[in-house]
Short mmCIF file of C-alpha atoms in Angstrom, two decimals:
data_model
loop_
_atom_site.label_atom_id
_atom_site.label_comp_id
_atom_site.label_asym_id
_atom_site.label_seq_id
_atom_site.Cartn_x
_atom_site.Cartn_y
_atom_site.Cartn_z
CA MET A 220 0.00 0.00 0.00
CA SER A 221 1.37 3.39 -0.92
CA LEU A 222 2.11 6.04 1.69
CA GLN A 223 -0.56 8.36 0.26
CA ARG A 224 -3.22 5.62 0.36
CA ARG A 225 -2.29 4.75 3.96
CA ARG A 226 -2.63 8.42 5.02
CA GLN A 227 -6.09 8.64 3.38
CA THR A 228 -7.22 5.46 5.16
CA THR A 229 -5.84 6.70 8.51
CA SER A 230 -7.49 10.11 8.05
CA ALA A 231 -10.83 8.50 7.21
CA TRP A 232 -10.68 6.31 10.34
CA LEU A 233 -9.69 9.27 12.48
CA VAL A 234 -12.61 11.34 11.22
CA LEU A 235 -14.99 8.42 11.74
CA CYS A 236 -13.74 7.90 15.32
CA VAL A 237 -14.10 11.59 16.16
CA VAL A 238 -17.66 11.63 14.80
CA VAL A 239 -18.63 8.44 16.67
CA PHE A 240 -17.19 9.64 19.99
CA THR A 241 -18.70 13.12 19.63
CA VAL A 242 -22.16 11.75 18.89
CA GLY A 243 -21.81 9.15 21.63
CA ALA A 244 -20.78 11.78 24.16
CA GLY A 245 -23.84 13.85 23.24
CA PHE A 246 -26.19 10.93 23.89
CA GLY A 247 -24.55 10.06 27.19
CA ALA A 248 -24.45 13.62 28.49
CA GLN A 249 -26.55 14.45 31.49
CA ALA A 250 -28.90 17.37 30.89
CA GLU A 251 -28.57 20.15 33.42
CA LEU A 252 -31.61 21.50 35.22
CA ALA A 253 -32.79 24.88 34.03
CA PRO A 254 -32.49 27.61 36.66
CA GLY A 255 -35.43 27.45 39.06
CA LYS A 256 -36.57 24.07 37.75
CA PHE A 257 -36.68 21.02 39.98
CA TYR A 258 -37.38 18.44 37.30
CA GLU A 259 -35.42 16.90 34.47
CA ILE A 260 -37.06 15.43 31.40
CA VAL A 261 -35.01 13.78 28.66
CA GLY A 262 -36.68 12.12 25.71
CA GLY A 263 -40.05 12.24 27.46
CA LYS A 264 -38.70 10.43 30.54
CA VAL A 265 -38.40 12.01 33.98
CA ASP A 266 -35.68 11.92 36.62
CA ALA A 267 -36.08 9.92 39.86
CA ARG A 268 -37.18 12.96 41.89
CA THR A 269 -40.00 13.86 39.50
CA TYR A 270 -41.12 10.24 39.21
CA ASN A 271 -41.19 9.92 43.00
CA GLY A 272 -43.18 13.18 43.13
CA PHE A 273 -45.74 11.66 40.76
CA ARG A 274 -46.05 8.60 43.02
CA ARG A 275 -46.32 10.64 46.23
CA TYR A 276 -48.79 13.10 44.70
CA HIS A 277 -51.07 10.30 43.52
CA GLY A 278 -50.78 8.53 46.86
CA SER A 279 -51.82 11.50 48.99
CA CYS A 280 -52.85 14.61 47.05
CA ASN A 281 -54.90 13.57 44.04
CA HIS A 282 -57.92 12.64 46.16
CA CYS A 283 -58.64 16.34 46.55
CA HIS A 284 -56.55 18.13 43.90
CA GLY A 285 -57.47 15.69 41.14
CA PRO A 286 -55.41 13.42 38.91
CA ASP A 287 -52.30 15.11 37.54
CA GLY A 288 -52.95 18.29 39.57
CA MET A 289 -55.93 19.25 37.40
CA GLY A 290 -58.25 20.08 40.32
CA SER A 291 -61.58 18.68 41.46
CA THR A 292 -64.79 19.76 43.15
CA PHE A 293 -62.94 19.52 46.50
CA ALA A 294 -59.78 21.51 45.77
CA SER A 295 -58.21 23.78 43.19
CA ALA A 296 -55.99 22.77 40.30
CA LEU A 297 -52.33 23.03 41.23
CA VAL A 298 -51.00 23.14 37.69
CA ASP A 299 -52.87 26.34 36.86
CA ARG A 300 -51.20 28.50 39.50
CA LEU A 301 -48.38 26.65 41.22
CA PRO A 302 -46.99 28.82 44.04
CA ASP A 303 -43.26 29.26 44.54
CA LEU A 304 -41.45 26.51 46.42
CA GLU A 305 -41.39 28.16 49.86
CA VAL A 306 -45.13 28.88 49.80
CA PHE A 307 -45.81 25.35 48.58
CA ARG A 308 -43.71 23.84 51.38
CA ARG A 309 -45.47 25.94 54.01
CA ASN A 310 -48.94 25.14 52.64
CA VAL A 311 -48.26 21.40 52.55
CA ARG A 312 -46.65 21.32 56.00
CA ASP A 313 -49.07 23.65 57.80
CA GLY A 314 -52.26 23.32 55.77
CA VAL A 315 -54.42 26.04 54.22
CA ARG A 316 -57.71 27.70 55.17
CA SER A 317 -59.64 29.58 52.53
CA GLY A 318 -63.21 30.41 53.50
CA ALA A 319 -65.05 27.14 54.09
CA SER A 320 -62.29 25.16 52.37
CA VAL A 321 -59.65 23.58 54.61
CA MET A 322 -56.60 21.51 53.74
CA LYS A 323 -54.96 19.76 56.68
CA GLY A 324 -51.22 20.01 57.15
CA PHE A 325 -48.97 17.06 56.30
CA ALA A 326 -45.98 17.95 58.49
CA ASP A 327 -46.31 14.70 60.43
CA ASP A 328 -47.13 12.44 57.48
CA PRO A 329 -44.07 10.27 56.68
CA ASN A 330 -45.42 9.65 53.17
CA VAL A 331 -45.57 13.36 52.33
CA ALA A 332 -43.38 15.58 54.53
CA PRO A 333 -39.97 14.22 53.42
CA TYR A 334 -41.04 14.35 49.77
CA ILE A 335 -42.53 17.83 49.42
CA ASP A 336 -39.79 18.92 47.00
CA ASP A 337 -40.32 15.79 44.88
CA ILE A 338 -44.05 16.52 44.69
CA TYR A 339 -43.22 20.10 43.73
CA ALA A 340 -40.88 18.90 40.95
CA TYR A 341 -43.69 16.78 39.49
CA LEU A 342 -46.25 19.59 39.71
CA GLN A 343 -43.78 22.12 38.29
CA ALA A 344 -43.18 19.89 35.26
CA ARG A 345 -46.95 19.59 34.80
CA ALA A 346 -47.51 23.34 35.27
CA ASP A 347 -44.76 24.17 32.76
CA GLY A 348 -46.33 21.87 30.18
CA ALA A 349 -43.13 19.82 30.07
CA LEU A 350 -44.94 16.71 31.30
CA GLY A 351 -48.27 15.39 30.11
CA ARG A 352 -50.95 13.57 32.04
CA GLY A 353 -50.61 10.01 33.24
CA ARG A 354 -47.75 7.98 34.69
CA PRO A 355 -44.43 9.22 33.31
CA GLU A 356 -41.63 6.94 32.23
CA ARG A 357 -38.54 7.06 34.40
CA LEU A 358 -35.02 7.82 33.20
CA GLU A 359 -32.56 5.01 33.76
CA ASN A 360 -29.68 5.87 36.08
#
C-alpha cells in the first residue's frame, strides 16, 4: 500500500472515530436543570425525583386536587397556579384555610413531609407543560 493511500485510510478512520465519539458523548451527556426548575425530562422520561413526586402526589394529594394536579370539586388545580417553592412547602406542611375550604397540614405524614420537594418537581413539570398527564416513564440511572 502506498504512503498516500495509507494516510487517506488513517485520516478516514480518524474522522470516523471523532464523529462516533462526539455523537456518543452527546447521547450520554446528562442534561442540566434549568435555573429554578426542579425536574429533568429527557426524551419524554423524567428523573427519579419527578417520578417519586408523581407517586407521592397520587398517593396523597390527588384525592382532593385531582389526577395530575388538574383540580376537582374539593380543591383547586395546582398546575394552573403553582406557588413558589417556599409557599408550597409551608402550605403542605401547615395546611391552608380559605373560607369554608380547609386543607390539613402534612408535616407529620411520613409519606408526604420528606417528599414535598419531589411533589413540587412533578407539579412544576406539569404546570410548565413539560410533562403530560398520566404515569411518566422514568429515566434510567
